[in-house]
Coordinates of C-alpha atoms and ligand atoms in Angstrom, one line a residue:
M1 CA 23.6 12.5 -46.5
N2 CA 21.8 9.8 -45.3
F3 CA 24.2 6.9 -43.9
F4 CA 20.3 4.5 -43.7
E5 CA 18.9 5.4 -47.1
K6 CA 19.9 2.2 -48.7
V7 CA 18.7 0.1 -45.7
I8 CA 16.0 -2.3 -46.3
E9 CA 13.7 -3.5 -43.8
L10 CA 13.2 -7.0 -43.4
P11 CA 10.7 -9.3 -42.7
P12 CA 10.0 -10.2 -38.4
D13 CA 11.9 -12.6 -36.9
P14 CA 10.0 -16.1 -38.1
I15 CA 9.9 -17.4 -34.4
F16 CA 10.1 -13.7 -32.3
G17 CA 7.3 -12.4 -34.8
L18 CA 5.0 -14.5 -34.2
I19 CA 5.0 -13.1 -30.2
M20 CA 4.2 -9.6 -31.6
A21 CA 1.8 -11.0 -34.3
F22 CA -0.5 -12.7 -31.8
K23 CA -0.4 -9.9 -29.1
A24 CA -1.5 -7.7 -31.3
D25 CA -4.7 -10.5 -32.1
S26 CA -7.8 -9.1 -30.7
R27 CA -9.4 -12.8 -30.9
K28 CA -10.6 -13.8 -27.2
T29 CA -10.1 -17.3 -29.4
K30 CA -6.8 -16.8 -30.4
V31 CA -3.7 -19.3 -29.8
N32 CA -0.1 -19.3 -29.3
L33 CA 2.0 -22.6 -30.4
G34 CA 4.5 -20.3 -31.4
A35 CA 7.8 -19.6 -29.7
G36 CA 9.0 -22.6 -28.0
V37 CA 7.8 -21.1 -24.2
Y38 CA 6.5 -23.7 -21.4
K39 CA 3.1 -22.5 -20.6
T40 CA 1.3 -24.0 -17.0
A41 CA -2.2 -25.7 -18.2
D42 CA -3.7 -22.0 -18.1
L43 CA -1.4 -20.9 -20.2
Q44 CA 0.8 -18.9 -18.0
P45 CA 4.5 -18.6 -17.8
Y46 CA 6.1 -20.4 -15.5
V47 CA 8.6 -19.4 -12.9
L48 CA 9.2 -22.6 -11.0
E49 CA 9.0 -23.0 -7.4
S50 CA 12.7 -24.4 -7.1
I51 CA 13.7 -21.3 -9.2
K52 CA 11.8 -18.9 -6.8
E53 CA 13.3 -20.7 -3.7
A54 CA 16.6 -20.3 -5.3
E55 CA 16.3 -16.5 -5.6
K56 CA 14.8 -15.7 -1.5
R57 CA 17.9 -17.4 -1.2
L58 CA 20.3 -15.6 -3.1
L59 CA 19.0 -12.6 -1.9
E60 CA 19.6 -13.6 1.5
E61 CA 22.9 -14.6 0.9
G62 CA 23.7 -10.8 -0.6
A63 CA 25.9 -12.0 -3.3
N64 CA 27.4 -8.9 -5.6
K65 CA 27.5 -7.8 -9.5
D66 CA 31.3 -8.0 -9.7
Y67 CA 32.0 -9.7 -13.5
L68 CA 32.0 -13.0 -14.0
P69 CA 35.3 -14.2 -15.4
I70 CA 35.7 -14.4 -18.8
D71 CA 34.2 -18.0 -19.0
G72 CA 31.3 -17.7 -16.0
L73 CA 30.9 -19.1 -12.4
P74 CA 33.1 -21.9 -11.9
G75 CA 30.7 -23.8 -9.8
Y76 CA 27.3 -23.2 -12.5
V77 CA 29.7 -24.6 -15.3
E78 CA 31.0 -27.4 -13.2
A79 CA 27.3 -28.4 -12.0
T80 CA 26.0 -28.0 -15.9
K81 CA 29.0 -30.9 -16.7
Q82 CA 27.9 -33.5 -14.2
L83 CA 24.5 -32.8 -15.0
V84 CA 25.2 -32.7 -19.5
F85 CA 28.0 -35.8 -19.1
G86 CA 27.5 -37.7 -15.9
D87 CA 31.0 -36.3 -14.2
A88 CA 33.1 -33.8 -13.8
D89 CA 36.1 -35.3 -16.7
S90 CA 38.9 -33.2 -16.7
R91 CA 39.1 -33.3 -21.0
I92 CA 36.3 -31.2 -21.1
Y93 CA 36.3 -27.4 -21.0
G94 CA 33.1 -26.0 -19.9
A95 CA 32.3 -21.8 -20.6
Q96 CA 29.4 -20.7 -18.8
T97 CA 27.3 -18.5 -22.2
V98 CA 24.5 -16.2 -23.3
G99 CA 22.0 -18.7 -24.0
G100 CA 22.3 -21.6 -25.8
T101 CA 22.7 -19.5 -28.5
A102 CA 25.7 -18.1 -27.4
A103 CA 27.6 -21.0 -27.0
L104 CA 26.6 -22.2 -30.4
R105 CA 28.1 -18.8 -32.2
V106 CA 31.0 -19.3 -29.9
A107 CA 31.6 -22.5 -30.7
A108 CA 31.0 -21.8 -34.7
D109 CA 34.4 -19.2 -34.2
F110 CA 36.1 -21.6 -32.2
L111 CA 36.0 -24.4 -34.8
R112 CA 36.7 -21.9 -37.8
E113 CA 39.5 -20.1 -36.6
H114 CA 41.2 -24.0 -35.6
G115 CA 40.2 -24.9 -39.9
Y116 CA 36.7 -26.5 -39.3
G117 CA 34.0 -27.0 -41.7
P118 CA 31.5 -26.7 -44.1
L119 CA 28.8 -26.8 -41.1
Y120 CA 26.0 -29.5 -41.6
L121 CA 22.2 -28.6 -40.0
S122 CA 19.5 -31.0 -40.3
D123 CA 16.6 -30.3 -42.7
P124 CA 14.5 -29.1 -41.2
T125 CA 15.9 -27.9 -38.4
W126 CA 15.4 -25.0 -35.6
A127 CA 14.4 -21.1 -37.7
N128 CA 17.6 -19.2 -36.0
H129 CA 20.7 -21.7 -36.7
T130 CA 21.6 -20.7 -40.2
R131 CA 21.7 -17.6 -39.4
I132 CA 24.1 -18.1 -36.2
F133 CA 27.0 -20.1 -38.1
K134 CA 26.8 -17.9 -41.3
D135 CA 27.5 -15.0 -39.2
A136 CA 30.4 -17.0 -38.2
G137 CA 31.6 -17.0 -41.2
L138 CA 30.6 -20.6 -41.4
E139 CA 29.7 -22.1 -45.2
V140 CA 26.2 -24.0 -44.2
N141 CA 24.8 -27.4 -45.7
T142 CA 21.8 -29.6 -45.0
Y143 CA 21.7 -32.9 -44.5
P144 CA 18.6 -34.5 -45.1
Y145 CA 16.9 -35.4 -41.4
F146 CA 12.7 -35.5 -41.5
D147 CA 11.2 -37.6 -44.5
P148 CA 7.7 -36.0 -45.3
K149 CA 6.6 -39.5 -46.9
R150 CA 7.1 -41.9 -44.8
L151 CA 6.4 -39.1 -41.8
C152 CA 9.6 -40.4 -40.0
F153 CA 12.9 -39.8 -39.6
D154 CA 14.8 -40.6 -42.3
F155 CA 17.9 -41.9 -40.8
E156 CA 18.7 -44.0 -44.5
G157 CA 19.9 -39.9 -46.5
F158 CA 21.3 -38.6 -42.8
C159 CA 23.8 -41.7 -43.1
N160 CA 23.8 -41.2 -46.9
A161 CA 24.7 -37.8 -46.8
L162 CA 26.9 -38.0 -43.2
K163 CA 29.6 -40.1 -46.5
Q164 CA 29.4 -37.7 -48.6
M165 CA 30.9 -34.8 -46.4
P166 CA 34.5 -33.6 -46.3
E167 CA 36.6 -34.1 -43.6
K168 CA 36.6 -31.4 -40.6
S169 CA 32.7 -30.8 -41.5
I170 CA 30.8 -29.4 -38.7
V171 CA 27.7 -32.0 -38.3
L172 CA 25.4 -29.7 -35.8
L173 CA 23.4 -32.3 -34.2
Q174 CA 20.2 -32.2 -31.5
G175 CA 20.8 -34.4 -28.0
C176 CA 17.5 -35.0 -27.6
C177 CA 14.0 -33.3 -28.7
H178 CA 14.8 -32.5 -31.9
N179 CA 13.7 -29.1 -32.6
P180 CA 11.1 -28.9 -34.8
T181 CA 10.5 -32.0 -35.9
G182 CA 10.0 -33.9 -32.5
F183 CA 12.0 -36.9 -34.1
D184 CA 15.0 -38.3 -32.4
P185 CA 17.3 -41.3 -33.7
T186 CA 17.0 -44.4 -31.7
F187 CA 20.2 -45.3 -29.3
D188 CA 21.4 -48.2 -31.9
Q189 CA 21.0 -45.2 -34.6
W190 CA 23.2 -43.0 -32.7
K191 CA 25.1 -45.8 -32.3
E192 CA 25.9 -46.3 -36.1
I193 CA 25.9 -41.9 -36.7
C194 CA 29.2 -42.1 -34.2
Q195 CA 30.5 -44.4 -35.2
L196 CA 30.1 -42.5 -39.3
M197 CA 31.0 -39.8 -37.7
E198 CA 34.5 -41.5 -36.3
A199 CA 35.4 -43.3 -39.5
R200 CA 34.5 -40.0 -41.8
H201 CA 36.1 -37.5 -39.6
L202 CA 33.4 -35.2 -38.7
F203 CA 32.9 -33.3 -35.9
P204 CA 30.1 -33.6 -33.8
L205 CA 28.7 -29.8 -32.7
F206 CA 25.3 -30.8 -29.9
D207 CA 22.6 -28.5 -29.5
F208 CA 21.2 -29.5 -26.0
A209 CA 18.3 -27.4 -25.0
Y210 CA 15.5 -29.7 -24.0
Q211 CA 17.2 -31.7 -21.6
G212 CA 14.3 -33.8 -19.4
F213 CA 11.7 -32.4 -21.9
G214 CA 11.9 -36.0 -23.6
V215 CA 12.5 -37.8 -20.7
E216 CA 14.4 -38.1 -17.5
P217 CA 17.3 -35.7 -18.3
E218 CA 20.1 -38.6 -17.4
Q219 CA 18.2 -40.4 -20.7
D220 CA 17.7 -37.9 -22.5
A221 CA 21.8 -37.1 -21.9
T222 CA 22.3 -40.7 -23.7
A223 CA 23.3 -39.9 -27.6
I224 CA 26.4 -37.1 -25.7
R225 CA 27.2 -39.7 -23.0
H226 CA 27.9 -42.1 -25.9
F227 CA 29.7 -40.4 -28.5
V228 CA 32.0 -39.2 -25.2
Q229 CA 32.4 -43.0 -24.2
A230 CA 33.0 -43.4 -27.9
G231 CA 35.9 -41.3 -27.8
L232 CA 35.0 -38.9 -30.1
Q233 CA 35.6 -35.3 -29.3
C234 CA 32.9 -33.1 -29.9
A235 CA 31.2 -29.8 -28.7
V236 CA 27.8 -29.6 -26.4
A237 CA 25.9 -26.3 -26.7
V238 CA 23.5 -26.3 -23.8
S239 CA 20.5 -24.1 -22.4
H240 CA 18.9 -23.7 -20.1
S241 CA 15.7 -21.6 -20.6
K242 CA 13.5 -24.6 -20.7
S243 CA 14.5 -26.6 -18.4
F244 CA 14.9 -24.5 -15.8
G245 CA 12.3 -22.0 -17.5
L246 CA 15.4 -19.8 -17.3
Y247 CA 14.6 -17.9 -21.0
A248 CA 14.8 -14.3 -20.0
E249 CA 18.5 -15.0 -17.9
R250 CA 20.1 -16.3 -21.1
T251 CA 21.9 -19.2 -19.4
G252 CA 23.9 -21.1 -21.3
A253 CA 26.9 -23.4 -21.3
L254 CA 29.6 -24.7 -23.7
Y255 CA 31.7 -27.6 -23.5
L256 CA 34.5 -29.1 -25.8
V257 CA 35.6 -32.8 -25.0
C258 CA 39.8 -32.6 -25.7
Q259 CA 41.9 -35.7 -25.2
N260 CA 43.3 -34.5 -22.1
G261 CA 43.3 -32.3 -19.4
V262 CA 47.0 -29.9 -20.9
E263 CA 44.9 -29.7 -24.4
A264 CA 41.6 -29.0 -22.6
K265 CA 42.9 -25.9 -20.7
K266 CA 44.9 -24.9 -23.9
V267 CA 41.3 -24.5 -26.0
G268 CA 39.8 -22.8 -22.8
S269 CA 42.2 -20.2 -23.3
R270 CA 41.0 -19.7 -27.3
V271 CA 36.9 -20.1 -26.1
K272 CA 38.0 -17.2 -23.5
M273 CA 39.5 -14.8 -26.1
V274 CA 36.6 -15.7 -28.6
I275 CA 33.7 -14.7 -25.9
R276 CA 36.6 -12.2 -25.2
G277 CA 35.6 -10.3 -28.1
L278 CA 31.9 -10.9 -28.5
Y279 CA 30.7 -9.9 -24.7
S280 CA 33.3 -9.7 -22.6
N281 CA 31.9 -12.1 -19.9
P282 CA 27.9 -13.5 -19.1
P283 CA 25.5 -12.9 -16.8
C284 CA 25.5 -14.0 -13.5
H285 CA 21.8 -14.4 -11.8
G286 CA 20.7 -17.7 -13.9
A287 CA 23.9 -19.0 -13.3
R288 CA 23.6 -18.3 -9.7
L289 CA 20.2 -20.0 -9.1
V290 CA 20.9 -22.9 -11.0
S291 CA 24.3 -23.9 -9.1
L292 CA 22.2 -23.6 -6.4
I293 CA 19.5 -25.6 -7.3
L294 CA 22.3 -28.6 -8.9
H295 CA 24.9 -28.3 -5.3
D296 CA 21.3 -28.5 -3.1
E297 CA 20.1 -32.4 -3.1
E298 CA 16.3 -30.7 -1.8
L299 CA 16.3 -27.9 -4.1
K300 CA 17.3 -30.6 -7.3
G301 CA 14.8 -33.1 -6.2
H302 CA 12.0 -30.5 -6.1
W303 CA 13.5 -29.5 -9.5
L304 CA 13.0 -32.8 -11.0
N305 CA 9.7 -33.0 -9.6
E306 CA 8.8 -29.8 -11.6
L307 CA 10.9 -30.3 -15.1
A308 CA 8.8 -34.2 -15.1
N309 CA 5.5 -31.9 -14.0
M310 CA 6.1 -29.9 -17.4
R311 CA 7.1 -32.9 -19.7
E312 CA 4.0 -35.2 -18.2
R313 CA 1.8 -32.4 -19.1
I314 CA 2.9 -31.8 -22.6
A315 CA 3.2 -35.5 -23.5
Q316 CA -0.7 -35.8 -22.0
M317 CA -1.7 -32.9 -24.7
R318 CA 0.5 -34.5 -27.6
R319 CA -2.2 -37.4 -27.0
V320 CA -4.5 -35.7 -25.9
L321 CA -4.5 -33.6 -29.5
V322 CA -3.8 -37.1 -31.4
D323 CA -6.7 -38.8 -30.2
L324 CA -8.8 -35.7 -31.7
L325 CA -7.2 -36.2 -34.9
E326 CA -8.1 -39.8 -35.1
I327 CA -11.7 -40.0 -34.5
K328 CA -11.6 -38.0 -38.5
T329 CA -8.0 -38.9 -39.8
T330 CA -5.2 -40.8 -40.3
R331 CA -3.7 -38.2 -41.2
F332 CA -1.8 -36.8 -38.2
D333 CA -0.8 -40.4 -36.2
F334 CA 3.2 -40.1 -36.6
L335 CA 2.3 -36.8 -34.0
A336 CA 2.4 -39.5 -31.4
G337 CA 6.0 -40.5 -32.2
Q338 CA 7.2 -37.3 -31.7
L339 CA 9.1 -35.8 -28.3
G340 CA 9.4 -32.9 -26.5
M341 CA 8.0 -29.6 -26.7
F342 CA 7.3 -29.0 -30.3
S343 CA 5.4 -31.5 -33.6
Y344 CA 6.5 -31.0 -36.8
T345 CA 2.5 -31.6 -38.4
G346 CA 3.4 -31.8 -41.7
L347 CA 1.7 -28.7 -42.3
D348 CA 2.6 -26.8 -45.7
Q349 CA 2.5 -23.1 -45.7
G350 CA -1.2 -22.2 -46.9
N351 CA -2.1 -24.6 -44.3
V352 CA -0.4 -22.5 -41.5
E353 CA -1.2 -18.7 -43.0
R354 CA -5.2 -20.0 -42.7
L355 CA -4.9 -21.0 -39.5
I356 CA -3.3 -18.0 -38.9
A357 CA -5.6 -15.6 -40.2
E358 CA -9.3 -17.8 -40.2
Y359 CA -8.3 -19.4 -36.7
G360 CA -5.8 -16.8 -35.0
I361 CA -3.6 -19.3 -34.4
Y362 CA -0.3 -19.0 -35.0
L363 CA 2.8 -21.1 -35.6
P364 CA 5.8 -20.7 -37.8
K365 CA 5.7 -21.3 -41.5
D366 CA 7.1 -24.2 -41.5
G367 CA 4.2 -26.1 -39.6
R368 CA 5.9 -26.9 -36.0
I369 CA 3.6 -26.3 -33.0
N370 CA 4.7 -25.6 -29.6
V371 CA 2.5 -28.8 -27.9
A372 CA 2.8 -26.6 -24.7
G373 CA 0.3 -24.2 -25.9
L374 CA -2.5 -26.4 -25.9
N375 CA -4.7 -26.7 -22.8
Q376 CA -7.5 -28.6 -22.3
E377 CA -9.9 -25.1 -23.7
N378 CA -8.4 -24.7 -26.2
V379 CA -7.3 -28.6 -28.2
T380 CA -10.4 -29.1 -29.5
Y381 CA -10.9 -25.7 -30.9
V382 CA -6.6 -26.3 -32.4
A383 CA -7.9 -29.9 -33.6
D384 CA -10.9 -28.5 -35.7
A385 CA -9.0 -26.0 -37.0
L386 CA -5.8 -28.7 -38.2
L387 CA -8.9 -30.5 -39.8
A388 CA -10.2 -27.7 -41.6
V389 CA -7.3 -26.3 -43.1
T390 CA -6.7 -30.0 -44.2
M391 CA -9.3 -31.7 -45.6
N392 CA -11.2 -28.5 -46.7
Ligands
LMR1 C1 11.8 -21.9 -30.4 O1 12.9 -22.7 -31.0 O2 10.7 -21.5 -30.2 C2 12.5 -21.7 -29.2 O3 14.0 -22.1 -29.5 C3 13.2 -19.9 -28.8 C4 13.6 -19.5 -29.6 O4 14.7 -18.9 -29.7 O5 13.7 -19.4 -31.4

């Protein structure tokens, strides 16, 4: 008997599959605008100098490899809490997680167990969101987010959708640098969203994976801090993959904002059981590095400078791309209003297929580009290709 006879092969992952396809392409002119990974101006992976310094110190300290507690390294959880929320509020329970993905999954399991759902995602959203929440047993729906006609954030559509959602629905919000569109609500719009969610008893679950890639980290946290200050209970899934360049170290955290410390303790006991059943406890290396950096003023200053450099290189490449496109068409002008690592180009699947096949320019089917994959050498080639596939 063959147990696996009926297994049907799936197509490659919409984002990770591109990494393999790009590697296999032998064209010298190929460009990787796929996965959201920061690249230097020479398009090399970037290990931050502050991370290297922290690694040196860790090695000297000779930390052991014992298990961490189920909810991770306390110093890391507290320092990340401070970074996200601006203070060490004891109403907020925190757990270290295996990247932002596990934070979302743990939140989903905990919320489903406590009767929350369905869950609403922005349309469009990060390609992996639907799988994470469906696998957690939640019904997944969408709300309008990007207006394809006006090429901007669809605030009205979003608010109308919020008004229709049943009580106790979970609404996945992206704290800053929306993936894939690059469009965030303004602060006034966030305030209205917050009010509406409170009035309708909807639960905000923030995905916060790009702190410091839009503007200063403090400012990127404004929306989340507003919800907390307004007295809403919410959850925040944090990823340090991008902000600290710790992609492979799976360094994330989940925070649940409760009414008081006693409730936070009870919530923590349940979250720990979810984690124990999923992956037992988190890995230590990335968390030790982040903790070291955030607890040391000099290292922290160094990291903030490096973060600013990454942010500025991306913003500059976006400007160059828009300027090049603008010479021929106004069609792409809306890219100038986007923030963070990604630009949503409005290309359709046919355009994307041509970019890959004819030009070796790799990007996901939804037309999102990773702006950090551009540099002075390839940006003209990319601009010309964008024009060619959309105008001919
Ligand atoms: C992305 O959106 O490209 C990144 O978050 C990488 C991933 O895990 O998909």
